[in-house]
Amino acid sequence: MTASVALLNRLRDLTVARPRPKSIRYGIAVLTVVAVALAQSAMFGSSAPWFLYTPTVVLLTLFLGRGPGIMATILSAIGAGLVVVEADEPLLLTPVHWGASVIFTLTTLGLVVLVEALRTALLDADRLREEREQALVVTAEREAFLSGVLGSSTDCIKVLDLDGKLTFMSEGGQRVMEISDFNAVAGCPWPDFWQDAGNTEAKEAMEAARHGQARSFIGKADTFMGTPKWWHVAVSPIPGQDGRPDRVLSVSRDITELRATEEQRERFVRLAENSADFVGMARTDGGVFYMNEAARRLVGLEDADITRLTIADFFPPEQVETVACEVLPAVDRDGHWVGELTFRHFRTGELIPVLYSVFPITDTTGALVGYGTVTRDFRERRRAEDDMRLMNGELAHRLKNVLAVVQSVASQTLRGVPGAEAASQNLSARLVALGAATDVLTGSSWRSADLRELATRALSPHGRIGERILLSGPAVTLKPELTVAFALALHELATNAAKYGALSNDTGTVTLAWSITGDGDDAVLAVSWREEGGPPVTPPERKGFGSALIERSLRSYFSGKAATDYRPEGLVFELEARLKDAAITTGK
Amino acid sequence: MGQSKPIGSNTILIVEDEALVRFDLVDFFADAGWRVFDAGDADEAIAILDRHKEIRVVLTDVQMPGSMDGVKLAHYVRGRFPPTILFVVSGNVPIRDDELPERTTFLPKPFDPHRLLRQIESA
């Protein structure tokens, strides 16, 4: 069976599938008919002359086509006719033979047509089979390509039915959704995966897809294992045969990390936006490109276009140079600059005192791209400072008036009391010294007092500073609680010098010198009062309030050593205390 | 000041609204042998000055009730009675020299009247 099929196939390949040239086909047909005619006459003589021709014509037609078939039919009819020719018949053949010849010819022609149809069918079948095979190859290739694409995508690609139920999920999709077996979720309603607003969006997207529209949204959904993630989702209809939505395609991309970065960035944006301080940025050429709300409000640029402004526009003319020549170079050099400057209100021209802080803005590679500022409105602060100064002044004023009244009352009380005159004078002078100490404190808002200024105020009533009284020492700021005692002590020393010491004649001098030795907590402040050129000194027989005040009070206030040495050539008073107990130590 | 001081012209006008302080100064200068006039405000002071041309020294507080404060009074006195020795006293912040008339001394309150007396007598 298989052998005969193979033989037929080969024959068909030789003839049908690969047709020979016309001349050969017709030649073969003629030769075959001649051969059959010879075999016929040899085998059967003149009986049944058409007997072998019919199968011959059928085979010829099958293998060589219709043309050779028709020609073979005509030749066969002639060949068969020649065998039965009757010479005495007027028409060469008997009427029976004529009839048989005609029937043979017609029948055989009919067979030729049928065989030709069969042959065409065979050819068509061949072609169709080949086409189908080719189509199958193409389809297989495409399927391999598509499943490769689906499998390697990290997006979660899903196909849903029109009710939103899951029917397919890509392999990559199952991985990002942490699903090990798709059957666990197959048929589940897809919108239920989404939380909060995402759920509504998913339902709306499904509804749109049912109506043939594509949608996309960003939503939050947990993976199958419960990991919370943010997704960007595109939902689109898949049209069926009739062109109407048949199924729905949903492609979700994991944007959790992107979203986290974005959220962080947004927080920074809000930090700047919501700050009550002036926050702004400018390019290196000074062109402004960002100002927050508070900044716009402060300088009256609420709805203005800020892109044409430069840093210089924010300052009054006399400060523009400071900014250009000092501030910005300092930022380039040191990385920042902070200081008090003045802004100009763009509409009213009002000058606004501000604490201006500038720093460089760099890109991710560290290259300077501009300047940033966080600037504080200092108007309130300045007002408060002014108020404080006024109040301090008023307080000092009243205090000194009270001292003046005390001085008057004391002096009135002691006036006329026998022997009290000197005491009255001393008291009066001490109250004056107290008032002077108050002045020094008020000058610095009661916070501290500069030693040199305090000495100048306390001593200038007793002699010319720089001539009779010499001051020398570094800048030291005394603690306010020590100031009054120190001022009174200086007053006593000077009063004493004026009565008995170096200031009692026209040539003596007093040197008040102070120095700091050591560092940090161990630093020591040493103060010395040295009289020279006065009359010879003799120690007093009795220590009065003056010397008690000097030694005892200073020792106690300064938590240090204080000693008076009545040297014959001049009185020397020395005070030594830890710097941190006596002074407000600043950087210097 | 190099002008001559006629005998008996140790006359001072004290202008001070705080009575306790004023009385003490009056007594102090009186005890020191001075002829003393006193006023509680500038208007009163001007009236006295008009009547007593012999007043050589005027000591005035700055803060006072009335139309004129001590600084204005000092300027008035300097203009009207040029040789007068002027002292301006205040418990407030020191008044700058350029706000005061010429040859005027500012004294912070409280001040030492003994020192003031020595200062006047050496002038």
XYZ file of C-alpha atoms in Angstrom:
711
model
C 0.000 0.000 0.000
C 2.647 2.530 1.101
C 4.841 1.415 -1.776
C 2.073 2.072 -4.310
C 1.312 5.462 -2.709
C 4.999 6.316 -2.927
C 5.073 5.217 -6.566
C 2.010 7.315 -7.350
C 3.528 10.255 -5.576
C 6.661 9.911 -7.611
C 4.697 9.636 -10.837
C 2.680 12.669 -9.851
C 5.833 14.538 -8.969
C 7.269 13.702 -12.363
C 4.194 14.777 -14.293
C 1.658 16.866 -12.469
C 3.866 18.686 -10.067
C 6.607 19.396 -12.555
C 5.004 19.667 -16.022
C 7.262 18.898 -19.027
C 7.516 21.132 -22.073
C 4.571 20.983 -24.521
C 6.440 19.236 -27.384
C 7.559 16.398 -25.111
C 4.071 15.945 -23.657
C 2.448 15.866 -27.125
C 5.228 13.655 -28.456
C 4.764 11.157 -25.628
C 0.965 11.175 -26.318
C 1.444 10.433 -30.065
C 4.029 7.705 -29.439
C 1.891 6.098 -26.718
C -1.219 6.028 -28.985
C 0.851 4.538 -31.858
C 2.274 1.914 -29.484
C -1.224 1.043 -28.201
C -2.528 0.816 -31.804
C 0.251 -1.628 -32.702
C -0.366 -3.692 -29.528
C -4.097 -3.674 -30.298
C -3.779 -4.961 -33.801
C -1.290 -7.582 -32.670
C -3.346 -8.828 -29.726
C -6.925 -8.437 -30.760
C -7.025 -7.955 -34.522
C -10.102 -6.150 -35.600
C -12.383 -7.132 -32.720
C -13.176 -4.449 -30.108
C -10.759 -1.912 -31.583
C -11.497 0.781 -28.904
C -10.808 -1.541 -25.972
C -7.257 -0.422 -25.016
C -7.559 3.230 -26.010
C -9.813 4.447 -23.199
C -7.464 3.628 -20.277
C -4.553 4.961 -22.343
C -6.232 8.316 -22.880
C -7.199 8.507 -19.176
C -3.597 7.903 -18.064
C -2.192 10.332 -20.646
C -4.595 13.030 -19.559
C -3.796 12.410 -15.922
C -0.063 12.729 -16.404
C 0.250 15.106 -19.365
C -2.811 17.352 -19.129
C -5.916 18.056 -21.117
C -4.331 19.039 -24.485
C -2.390 15.805 -25.022
C -5.500 13.918 -23.751
C -7.743 15.451 -26.419
C -5.155 14.829 -29.109
C -4.757 11.212 -27.944
C -8.568 10.789 -28.066
C -8.748 11.939 -31.687
C -5.755 9.792 -32.687
C -7.292 6.790 -30.861
C -10.626 7.257 -32.686
C -8.762 7.429 -36.012
C -6.544 4.428 -35.076
C -9.523 2.310 -34.028
C -11.467 3.388 -37.156
C -8.613 2.318 -39.464
C -8.782 -1.221 -38.053
C -12.436 -1.664 -38.966
C -12.459 0.132 -42.384
C -14.663 -1.636 -44.965
C -13.599 -0.734 -48.508
C -17.030 -1.435 -50.038
C -18.921 0.784 -47.668
C -19.729 4.097 -49.224
C -18.759 5.841 -45.989
C -15.740 3.564 -45.326
C -17.283 2.343 -42.016
C -20.436 0.535 -41.329
C -23.103 2.596 -39.583
C -22.526 0.480 -36.453
C -18.843 1.309 -36.496
C -19.598 4.954 -37.069
C -21.899 4.924 -34.060
C -19.334 3.120 -31.943
C -16.595 5.577 -33.040
C -18.727 8.589 -32.121
C -19.690 7.084 -28.748
C -16.043 6.258 -28.082
C -14.895 9.748 -28.950
C -17.543 11.481 -26.849
C -17.107 9.168 -23.869
C -13.360 9.467 -23.955
C -13.511 13.258 -24.283
C -15.847 13.247 -21.269
C -13.281 11.202 -19.379
C -10.539 13.663 -20.445
C -12.545 16.515 -18.945
C -13.143 14.565 -15.732
C -9.514 13.541 -15.379
C -8.413 17.087 -16.063
C -10.713 18.262 -13.236
C -9.196 15.610 -10.983
C -5.709 16.700 -11.962
C -6.488 20.365 -11.204
C -7.942 19.300 -7.859
C -4.772 17.427 -7.094
C -2.676 20.454 -7.992
C -4.862 22.705 -5.843
C -4.675 20.286 -2.961
C -0.912 20.287 -3.218
C -0.740 24.043 -3.208
C -3.142 24.326 -0.304
C -1.198 21.833 1.721
C 2.010 23.705 1.120
C 0.411 26.983 2.023
C -0.977 25.533 5.213
C 2.356 24.134 6.187
C 3.983 27.484 5.612
C 1.279 29.243 7.580
C 1.811 26.839 10.455
C 5.516 27.626 10.517
C 4.825 31.384 10.562
C 2.281 30.977 13.337
C 4.632 28.911 15.433
C 7.375 31.508 15.016
C 5.058 34.307 15.989
C 3.815 32.459 18.999
C 7.344 31.775 20.144
C 8.141 35.478 19.719
C 5.056 36.638 21.593
C 5.475 34.239 24.451
C 9.136 35.270 24.646
C 8.105 38.912 24.887
C 5.426 38.180 27.479
C 7.755 36.000 29.489
C 10.633 38.432 29.617
C 8.593 41.562 30.400
C 8.843 42.690 34.015
C 5.445 44.296 33.652
C 2.478 42.334 34.908
C 0.492 41.597 31.761
C -2.992 40.248 32.366
C -6.001 39.357 30.295
C -9.396 39.752 31.915
C -12.831 38.773 30.753
C -15.460 41.470 30.422
C -16.501 40.910 34.050
C -12.969 41.794 35.148
C -11.998 38.266 36.084
C -8.403 37.143 35.550
C -7.961 34.686 32.692
C -4.273 35.058 31.970
C -1.168 36.487 33.580
C 2.306 36.671 32.009
C 5.127 34.766 33.648
C 7.050 37.936 34.433
C 3.827 39.311 35.817
C 3.441 36.344 38.131
C 6.972 36.943 39.343
C 6.439 40.653 40.189
C 3.065 39.830 41.741
C 4.765 37.050 43.751
C 2.323 34.415 42.484
C 3.710 30.875 42.285
C 0.588 29.264 40.803
C -1.683 31.198 38.496
C -4.598 28.899 39.347
C -4.632 30.480 42.794
C -5.847 33.735 41.277
C -7.444 32.639 38.013
C -11.032 33.834 37.869
C -10.609 36.326 40.719
C -12.156 39.757 40.130
C -9.241 42.015 39.243
C -10.502 45.367 40.665
C -10.574 43.796 44.155
C -6.770 43.733 44.177
C -6.762 47.533 44.415
C -7.008 49.519 47.637
C -8.701 52.832 48.377
C -8.856 55.189 45.415
C -7.187 52.566 43.230
C -10.224 50.318 43.595
C -12.529 52.997 42.189
C -10.053 53.748 39.409
C -9.813 50.047 38.512
C -13.587 49.727 38.317
C -13.835 52.841 36.176
C -11.059 51.571 33.893
C -12.956 48.256 33.455
C -16.132 50.129 32.627
C -14.270 52.240 30.063
C -12.672 49.130 28.518
C -16.098 47.535 28.139
C -17.001 50.623 26.102
C -13.887 50.296 23.975
C -11.756 52.941 25.688
C -8.261 52.681 27.114
C -7.430 54.100 30.566
C -4.452 54.350 32.826
C -4.073 55.143 36.523
C -1.675 54.949 39.444
C -2.750 52.894 42.433
C -1.656 50.915 45.418
C -1.993 47.140 45.629
C -0.355 44.412 47.654
C 1.336 41.523 45.893
C -0.013 38.000 46.444
C 2.484 37.638 49.314
C 1.297 40.908 50.843
C 4.134 43.262 49.831
C 2.621 46.737 49.404
C 3.459 48.284 46.060
C 2.553 51.191 43.826
C 1.638 50.449 40.227
C 1.122 52.315 37.025
C -1.696 50.495 35.208
C -2.792 50.696 31.565
C -6.141 49.075 30.804
C -7.295 48.596 27.207
C -9.964 46.559 25.435
C -9.070 43.563 23.258
C -11.481 43.561 20.309
C -13.130 40.306 19.322
C -14.054 39.096 15.826
C -16.905 41.518 15.552
C -14.639 44.423 16.511
C -16.388 44.922 19.830
C -14.472 44.539 23.098
C -14.190 40.877 23.818
C -11.599 40.783 26.576
C -9.528 43.347 28.482
C -5.771 43.796 28.607
C -4.232 45.179 31.784
C -0.531 46.029 32.021
C 0.794 47.086 35.450
C 4.262 48.368 36.152
C 5.849 48.365 39.613
C 6.695 52.032 40.375
C 7.167 51.652 44.131
C 10.789 52.826 44.170
C 10.173 55.664 41.775
C 7.242 56.702 43.886
C 9.311 56.646 47.089
C 11.932 58.915 45.509
C 9.218 61.186 44.230
C 7.527 61.348 47.611
C 10.778 62.237 49.263
C 11.389 64.936 46.696
C 7.877 66.233 47.147
C 8.426 66.466 50.878
C 11.454 68.669 50.227
C 9.447 70.813 47.878
C 6.759 71.247 50.536
C 9.436 72.013 53.116
C 10.554 74.959 51.019
C 7.040 75.930 49.930
C 5.540 75.962 53.421
C 8.443 77.612 55.192
C 7.614 80.928 56.816
C 11.130 82.051 55.943
C 12.108 83.563 52.624
C 13.415 80.678 50.491
C 14.811 81.449 47.059
C 17.223 80.235 44.409
C 19.147 82.001 41.673
C 21.502 80.921 38.929
C 25.204 81.723 39.036
C 24.550 84.793 36.875
C 22.172 86.041 39.585
C 18.945 85.325 37.653
C 16.220 84.298 40.098
C 14.370 81.071 39.299
C 12.585 80.137 42.509
C 10.897 81.931 45.397
C 8.541 80.347 47.895
C 5.256 81.922 49.000
C 6.749 83.558 52.083
C 9.487 85.094 49.941
C 7.004 86.549 47.477
C 4.892 87.927 50.309
C 7.827 89.501 52.102
C 8.956 91.594 49.162
C 5.557 92.100 47.469
C 5.971 89.799 44.453
C 2.866 87.668 45.070
C 1.752 87.268 41.460
C 4.722 88.756 39.685
C 6.925 87.124 37.069
C 10.188 86.597 38.907
C 12.192 85.189 36.013
C 13.498 88.608 34.963
C 14.740 89.481 38.439
C 18.294 89.148 39.656
C 19.697 88.948 43.180
C 20.694 92.625 43.021
C 17.054 93.713 42.535
C 16.241 92.657 46.088
C 18.652 95.049 47.779
C 18.730 98.824 48.060
C 21.403 100.373 45.791
C 23.931 100.902 48.585
C 23.941 97.199 49.457
C 24.139 95.822 45.908
C 27.903 96.184 45.855
C 28.259 94.518 49.246
C 26.339 91.535 47.932
C 28.276 91.315 44.662
C 31.761 91.970 46.047
C 31.592 90.446 49.521
C 28.664 88.113 50.033
C 28.728 85.979 46.866
C 32.540 85.669 46.761
C 32.369 84.561 50.413
C 29.827 81.898 49.437
C 32.125 80.641 46.661
C 35.068 80.648 49.044
C 33.612 79.468 52.375
C 30.462 77.656 51.293
C 28.088 80.065 53.024
C 27.492 83.596 54.231
C 25.158 84.813 56.972
C 24.571 88.394 57.959
C 22.104 91.195 58.437
C 21.150 93.025 55.276
C 18.149 94.927 54.021
C 15.617 93.873 51.386
C 13.574 96.329 49.407
C 9.806 95.853 49.037
C 9.115 95.838 45.295
C 5.840 97.774 45.484
C 6.182 100.095 48.466
C 9.983 100.447 48.523
C 9.916 99.743 52.259
C 13.287 98.651 53.590
C 13.029 95.295 55.343
C 15.800 94.283 57.731
C 16.604 90.592 57.201
C 19.013 87.929 58.348
C 20.372 86.876 54.963
C 21.855 83.387 54.678
C 23.285 82.234 51.346
C 24.804 78.944 50.256
C 25.761 77.341 46.954
C 23.399 75.079 45.005
C 25.174 72.272 43.203
C 24.028 69.649 40.727
C 24.492 65.906 41.259
C 28.074 66.095 40.030
C 28.871 68.817 42.557
C 29.182 71.630 40.014
C 27.947 75.049 41.134
C 24.674 75.864 39.403
C 23.448 78.734 41.548
C 22.832 80.196 44.960
C 20.168 79.385 47.532
C 18.993 81.516 50.380
C 16.947 81.059 53.515
C 16.324 84.551 54.739
C 14.528 85.599 57.885
C 12.361 88.656 58.267
C 14.127 90.649 60.993
C 11.582 93.449 61.352
C 9.962 92.007 64.464
C 13.320 91.259 65.963
C 14.543 94.787 65.260
C 11.373 96.268 66.707
C 11.721 94.107 69.787
C 15.337 95.174 70.117
C 14.345 98.809 69.783
C 11.624 98.360 72.377
C 14.061 96.624 74.653
C 16.577 99.418 74.241
C 13.918 102.009 75.018
C 12.774 100.101 78.058
C 16.320 99.662 79.238
C 16.921 103.351 78.787
C 13.762 104.212 80.670
C 14.618 101.799 83.448
C 18.124 103.206 83.768
C 16.742 106.706 83.720
C 14.376 105.961 86.569
C 16.998 104.078 88.489
C 19.377 107.004 88.254
C 16.647 109.428 89.247
C 15.992 107.273 92.277
C 19.713 107.289 93.062
C 19.655 111.081 92.767
C 16.711 111.247 95.159
C 18.444 108.854 97.581
C 21.531 111.012 97.352
C 19.481 114.136 98.187
C 17.604 112.483 101.028
C 20.812 111.137 102.560
C 22.544 114.441 102.219
C 19.556 116.291 103.733
C 19.457 113.785 106.566
C 23.110 114.145 107.410
C 23.278 117.898 106.860
C 23.837 119.645 110.127
C 24.657 116.436 112.002
C 27.970 117.211 113.707
C 30.881 115.193 112.277
C 28.772 113.612 109.540
C 29.951 115.891 106.771
C 32.703 113.595 105.489
C 30.372 110.576 105.618
C 27.757 112.497 103.644
C 30.307 113.392 101.010
C 31.548 109.795 100.734
C 28.048 108.451 100.436
C 27.207 110.985 97.776
C 30.297 110.054 95.759
C 29.553 106.326 96.072
C 26.059 106.824 94.804
C 27.568 108.641 91.815
C 29.854 105.653 91.202
C 26.824 103.349 91.350
C 25.080 105.516 88.772
C 28.105 105.313 86.459
C 28.161 101.517 86.703
C 24.491 101.497 85.789
C 25.291 103.542 82.682
C 27.811 101.004 81.457
C 25.350 98.190 81.952
C 22.536 99.976 80.159
C 24.794 100.710 77.241
C 24.988 96.970 76.661
C 21.404 96.281 77.669
C 22.248 95.007 81.129
C 23.974 91.990 79.788
C 27.607 92.729 80.344
C 30.090 95.532 80.645
C 33.340 96.204 78.867
C 36.102 96.517 81.444
C 37.816 99.445 79.738
C 34.619 101.425 79.398
C 33.646 100.698 82.974
C 37.073 101.878 84.197
C 36.900 104.988 82.045
C 33.505 105.963 83.446
C 34.413 105.176 87.027
C 37.805 106.896 86.937
C 37.390 109.885 84.625
C 35.864 112.080 87.387
C 39.107 111.597 89.363
C 41.708 112.424 86.745
C 42.431 112.595 83.041
C 42.488 109.155 81.454
C 45.732 108.666 79.561
C 47.545 111.360 81.599
C 47.132 110.740 85.309
C 45.284 107.487 84.956
C 46.618 104.907 82.503
C 44.557 101.955 81.326
C 45.973 98.919 79.574
C 44.711 95.446 78.846
C 42.879 93.319 76.304
C 39.159 93.506 75.603
C 37.324 91.839 78.491
C 33.608 91.823 79.099
C 32.732 91.555 82.757
C 29.699 89.641 83.925
C 26.898 92.066 84.801
C 26.633 90.854 88.405
C 30.264 91.874 89.019
C 30.056 95.232 87.368
C 28.642 97.293 90.209
C 31.100 95.942 92.784
C 34.011 96.516 90.422
C 32.908 100.073 89.627
C 32.555 100.865 93.333
C 35.965 99.391 94.055
C 37.564 101.539 91.355
C 35.750 104.551 92.799
C 37.119 103.830 96.261
C 40.642 103.299 94.969
C 40.487 106.529 92.999
C 38.965 108.487 95.891
C 41.690 107.179 98.154
C 44.352 108.078 95.596
C 42.879 111.566 95.292
C 42.959 112.067 99.050
C 46.262 110.446 100.055
C 47.871 108.809 97.025
C 49.186 109.393 93.557
C 46.279 111.644 92.534
C 46.641 113.917 95.555
C 49.493 115.876 93.948
C 49.994 117.189 90.411
C 52.403 114.577 89.117
C 51.497 111.107 90.389
C 49.976 108.486 88.127
C 47.809 105.440 88.494
C 48.096 102.458 86.172
C 45.158 100.111 85.914
C 46.367 97.064 83.984
C 44.708 93.762 83.325
C 45.788 90.625 81.509
C 44.643 87.129 80.716
C 46.967 84.158 81.087
C 46.293 80.519 80.289
C 43.621 78.947 78.154
C 40.159 77.550 78.443
C 38.806 76.890 81.936
C 42.163 77.621 83.530
C 42.494 81.092 82.058
C 43.166 83.679 84.751
C 42.191 87.334 84.738
C 44.661 89.483 86.703
C 43.886 93.138 87.459
C 46.357 95.494 89.101
C 46.085 99.063 90.398
C 49.494 100.609 90.806
C 50.146 104.118 92.124
C 53.374 105.968 91.441
C 54.725 109.445 92.107
C 52.484 110.190 95.066
C 53.547 111.137 98.589
C 55.125 108.323 100.655
C 52.530 105.799 101.726
C 51.883 104.710 105.299
C 49.440 101.892 106.005
C 46.228 103.234 107.572
C 45.668 102.458 111.239
C 42.103 101.430 110.660
C 40.529 99.905 107.548
C 37.461 101.855 106.565
C 34.491 100.890 104.526
C 36.438 101.773 101.388
C 39.161 99.201 101.757
C 36.746 96.622 103.122
C 34.604 97.145 100.060
C 37.566 96.754 97.785
C 39.048 93.594 99.217
C 36.133 91.726 100.692
C 33.493 92.374 98.097
C 35.783 91.796 95.144
C 37.163 88.606 96.648
C 33.643 87.345 97.080
C 32.221 88.540 93.759
C 35.172 87.367 91.713
C 35.731 84.149 93.730
C 39.413 85.024 93.604
C 42.249 86.704 95.415
C 42.310 90.423 96.216
C 45.054 92.133 98.190
C 46.146 95.687 98.940
C 49.829 96.354 99.464
C 50.694 99.714 101.020
C 54.163 100.062 99.550
C 55.981 103.264 100.516
C 56.463 104.218 96.814
C 52.808 103.771 96.063
C 49.755 101.662 96.822
C 49.330 98.448 94.846
C 46.063 96.547 94.649
C 45.894 93.206 92.900
C 42.978 91.048 91.977
C 43.165 87.596 90.456
C 40.226 85.463 89.408
C 39.389 82.681 87.004
C 38.418 84.315 83.744
C 35.255 82.251 83.426
C 34.085 83.418 86.873
C 34.685 87.060 86.068
C 34.082 87.560 82.403
C 31.884 86.575 79.555
C 34.340 84.784 77.344
C 33.716 85.221 73.705
C 35.836 83.924 70.874
C 38.603 86.419 71.604
C 36.374 131.156 80.923
C 38.537 134.120 81.394
C 35.962 136.757 82.276
C 36.208 138.562 85.605
C 34.112 137.410 88.518
C 32.816 140.386 90.514
C 32.684 139.816 94.240
C 29.229 138.739 95.360
C 28.259 137.294 92.001
C 28.244 133.680 93.274
C 24.660 133.352 92.196
C 23.179 130.119 90.847
C 19.808 129.103 89.419
C 18.828 125.502 89.917
C 16.118 124.183 87.574
C 14.868 120.771 88.645
C 11.333 119.382 88.798
C 12.161 116.733 91.414
C 11.635 118.752 94.622
C 13.731 116.555 96.948
C 16.740 116.847 94.663
C 16.149 120.554 94.137
C 15.931 121.402 97.862
C 19.105 119.465 98.594
C 21.005 121.355 95.894
C 19.585 124.656 97.136
C 20.746 123.866 100.667
C 24.110 122.648 99.455
C 24.908 125.786 97.487
C 23.464 128.016 100.209
C 25.717 126.297 102.766
C 28.636 126.906 100.433
C 27.853 130.625 100.586
C 26.050 131.003 97.295
C 22.985 132.969 96.524
C 20.551 130.409 95.179
C 17.431 130.686 93.036
C 15.388 127.649 92.142
C 12.709 126.813 89.590
C 10.546 123.735 88.903
C 10.341 124.277 85.142
C 11.777 126.310 82.298
C 9.113 129.050 82.239
C 9.669 129.770 85.902
C 13.422 129.761 85.281
C 13.168 132.306 82.452
C 11.093 134.610 84.624
C 13.743 134.478 87.358
C 16.590 135.033 84.881
C 14.819 138.110 83.505
C 14.547 139.574 86.956
C 18.018 138.621 88.209
C 20.617 139.432 85.595
C 23.351 138.737 88.165
C 22.865 134.947 87.932
C 26.216 133.499 86.868
C 25.542 129.757 86.853
C 22.484 127.834 85.599
C 22.130 124.147 86.432
C 19.175 122.484 84.708
C 17.694 119.040 84.540
C 16.735 117.876 81.037
C 13.417 116.131 81.620
C 10.937 118.665 82.940
C 7.252 119.388 82.526
C 6.248 122.429 80.513
C 6.887 123.791 77.054
C 10.674 123.680 77.239
C 13.063 120.968 78.318
C 16.480 121.566 79.872
C 18.362 121.449 76.561
C 16.087 124.107 75.032
C 16.391 126.189 78.161
C 20.191 125.960 77.946
C 20.124 127.188 74.333
C 17.806 130.030 75.371
C 20.073 131.070 78.223
C 23.186 130.897 76.059
C 21.496 133.153 73.484
C 20.047 135.604 75.933
C 22.732 135.697 78.641
C 25.923 134.612 76.867
C 28.417 134.624 79.779
C 26.351 132.256 81.935
C 28.067 129.056 83.042
C 25.759 126.185 82.015
C 25.306 122.674 83.401
C 22.844 120.222 81.944
C 21.940 117.197 84.072
C 20.164 114.051 82.994
C 19.549 110.552 84.235
C 18.966 109.526 80.646
C 21.555 108.657 78.047
C 24.270 111.331 77.725
C 23.385 114.218 75.439
C 25.809 114.702 72.598
C 27.975 117.828 72.614
C 26.585 119.038 69.294
C 23.087 119.110 70.762
C 24.214 121.364 73.608
C 25.047 125.055 73.350
C 28.711 126.064 73.525
C 30.528 125.985 76.824
C 27.982 123.727 78.429
C 28.851 120.769 80.639
C 26.769 117.624 80.701
C 26.481 115.851 84.050
C 25.074 112.338 84.349
C 22.655 111.878 87.206
C 23.414 111.324 90.048
C 26.373 113.698 90.205
C 28.642 114.746 93.058
C 27.769 118.320 94.102
C 31.150 118.770 95.853
C 32.933 117.980 92.582
C 30.549 120.316 90.738
C 31.297 123.102 93.192
C 35.057 122.622 92.698
C 34.508 122.667 88.932
C 32.533 125.962 89.079
C 34.997 127.585 91.384
C 37.920 126.711 89.121
C 36.095 128.006 86.051
